[in-house]
Coordinates of C-alpha atoms in Angstrom, one line a residue:
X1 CA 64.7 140.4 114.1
X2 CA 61.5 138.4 113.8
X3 CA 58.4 139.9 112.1
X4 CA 56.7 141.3 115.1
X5 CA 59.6 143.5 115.9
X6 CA 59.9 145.3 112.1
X7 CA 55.9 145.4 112.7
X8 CA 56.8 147.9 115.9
X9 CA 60.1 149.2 115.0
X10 CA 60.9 147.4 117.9
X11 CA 64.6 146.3 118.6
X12 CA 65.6 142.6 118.5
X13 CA 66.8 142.7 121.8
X14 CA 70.7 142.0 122.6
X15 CA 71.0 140.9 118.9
X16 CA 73.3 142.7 116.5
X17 CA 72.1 143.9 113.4
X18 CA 71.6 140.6 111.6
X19 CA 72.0 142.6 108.0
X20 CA 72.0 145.8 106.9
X21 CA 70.0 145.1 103.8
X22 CA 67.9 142.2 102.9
X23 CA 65.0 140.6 100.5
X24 CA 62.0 139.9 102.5
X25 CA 59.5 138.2 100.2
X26 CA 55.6 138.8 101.2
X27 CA 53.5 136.0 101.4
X28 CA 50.3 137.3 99.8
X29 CA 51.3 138.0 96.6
X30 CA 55.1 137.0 96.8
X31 CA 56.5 140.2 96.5
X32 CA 59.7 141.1 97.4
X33 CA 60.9 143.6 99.1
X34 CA 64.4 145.3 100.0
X35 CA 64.8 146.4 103.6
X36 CA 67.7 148.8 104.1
X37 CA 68.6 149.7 107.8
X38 CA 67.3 153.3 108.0
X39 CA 70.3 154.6 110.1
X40 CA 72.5 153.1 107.4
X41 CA 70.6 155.0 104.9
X42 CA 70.6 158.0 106.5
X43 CA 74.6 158.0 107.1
X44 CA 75.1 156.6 103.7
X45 CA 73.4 159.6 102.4
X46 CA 74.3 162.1 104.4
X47 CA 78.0 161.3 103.3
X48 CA 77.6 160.5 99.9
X49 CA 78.3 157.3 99.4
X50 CA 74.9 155.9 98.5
X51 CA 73.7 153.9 95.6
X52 CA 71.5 151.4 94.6
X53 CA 75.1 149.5 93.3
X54 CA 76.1 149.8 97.0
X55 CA 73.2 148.2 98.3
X56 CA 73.1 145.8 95.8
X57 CA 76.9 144.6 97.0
X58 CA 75.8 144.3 100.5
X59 CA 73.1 142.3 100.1
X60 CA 75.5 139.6 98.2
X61 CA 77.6 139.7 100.7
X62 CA 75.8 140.3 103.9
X63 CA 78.3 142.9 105.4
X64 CA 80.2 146.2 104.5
X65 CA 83.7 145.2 106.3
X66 CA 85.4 145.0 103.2
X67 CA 83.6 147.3 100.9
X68 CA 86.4 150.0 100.4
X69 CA 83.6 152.6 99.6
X70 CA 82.5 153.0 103.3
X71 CA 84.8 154.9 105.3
X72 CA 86.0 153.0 108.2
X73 CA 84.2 155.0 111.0
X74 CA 81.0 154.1 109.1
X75 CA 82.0 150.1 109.2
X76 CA 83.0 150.5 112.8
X77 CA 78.9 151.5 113.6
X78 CA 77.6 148.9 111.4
X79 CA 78.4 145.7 112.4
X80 CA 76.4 143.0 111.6
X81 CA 75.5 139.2 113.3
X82 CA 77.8 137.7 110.7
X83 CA 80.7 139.8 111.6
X84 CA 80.8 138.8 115.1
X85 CA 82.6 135.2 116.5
X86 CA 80.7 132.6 118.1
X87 CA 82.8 133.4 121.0
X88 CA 82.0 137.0 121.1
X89 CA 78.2 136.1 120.7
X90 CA 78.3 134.1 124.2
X91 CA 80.4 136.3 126.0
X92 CA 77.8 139.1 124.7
X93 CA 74.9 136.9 126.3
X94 CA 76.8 136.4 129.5
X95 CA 77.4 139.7 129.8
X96 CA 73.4 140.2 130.7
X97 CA 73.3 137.1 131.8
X98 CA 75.0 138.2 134.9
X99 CA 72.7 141.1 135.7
X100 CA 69.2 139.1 135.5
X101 CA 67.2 137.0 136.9
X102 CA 65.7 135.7 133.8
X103 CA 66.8 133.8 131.0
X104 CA 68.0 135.6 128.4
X105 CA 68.2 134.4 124.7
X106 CA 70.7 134.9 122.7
X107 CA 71.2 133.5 118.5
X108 CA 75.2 132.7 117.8
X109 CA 75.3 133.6 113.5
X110 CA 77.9 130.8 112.1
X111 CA 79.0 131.5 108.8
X112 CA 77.3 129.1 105.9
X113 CA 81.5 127.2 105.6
X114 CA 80.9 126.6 109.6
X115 CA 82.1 122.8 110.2
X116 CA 80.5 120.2 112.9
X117 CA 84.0 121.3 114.6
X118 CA 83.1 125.3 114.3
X119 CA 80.0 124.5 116.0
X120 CA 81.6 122.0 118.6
X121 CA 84.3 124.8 119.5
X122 CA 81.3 127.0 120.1
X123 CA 79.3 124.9 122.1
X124 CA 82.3 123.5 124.6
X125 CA 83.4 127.6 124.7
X126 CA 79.8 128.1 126.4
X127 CA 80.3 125.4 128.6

C-alpha cells in the first residue's frame, strides 16, 4: 500500500495485505516506525495472544502461517501478499478483469529465493 493510501486509511485496492507489520523509516529525521495492521491488533488482543515478542517474529518473517501461537482461524483472516502464488495473484486480477472496462493493476509478490524460471512460469501462466 503506497504512502497516499496509509495517509487516507485508504485500501490498496485488490492487493492483499502486503504485511501485517512492518518498519517504515521517516525521511525527515530517519525515524523508524512499526506499523501493525490495526485489525490484527485488535484480534490479537482481544484473544490474548499479543506481545511485542509476537510482533517482533512477524516482522522477521513477514507472515503468521507458521507461528503456532495464532490459532488457525486467526491465520485463515490474515493472509498476506507473500503467502499467496504467483498463480493465484493473476487469477485474482482476472477475476476483475472480467467485470471492467478499465485496466486494472495488479503486483504479483515473488518470494526473495524466486528464480528467472519462477518468474518465467509466472509470466507464460498470464499469457
Amino acid at each position: 500500500m503506497g504512502t497516499i493510501a496509509i495517509i487516507a486509511s485508504a485500501s490498496g485496492g485488490i492487493e492483499p495485505i502486503f504485511a501485517l507489520v512492518y518498519k517504515r523509516t521517516q525521511c525527515l529525521d530517519n525515524e523508524e516506525m512499526y506499523e501493525v495492521n490495526p485489525y490484527f491488533e485488535k484480534l490479537a488482543k482481544e484473544n490474548g495472544f499479543y506481545s511485542q515478542g509476537l510482533i517482533d517474529k512477524i516482522l522477521k518473517r513477514g507472515s503468521v502461517r507458521e507461528l503456532k501461537e495464532i490459532p488457525e482461524k486467526i491465520k485463515k483472516i490474515f493472509v498476506t501478499s507473500h503467502d499467496i502464488s504467483p498463480e493465484d495473484h493473476i487469477k485474482m486480477q482476472a477475476a476483475f478483469q472480467k467485470f471492467t472496462d478499465n485496466v486494472v493493476s495488479k503486483t504479483v509478490n515473488f518470494p526473495n529465493s524466486a528464480m528467472k524460471k519462477d518468474v518465467k512460469k509466472g509470466l507464460y501462466f498470464f499469457i
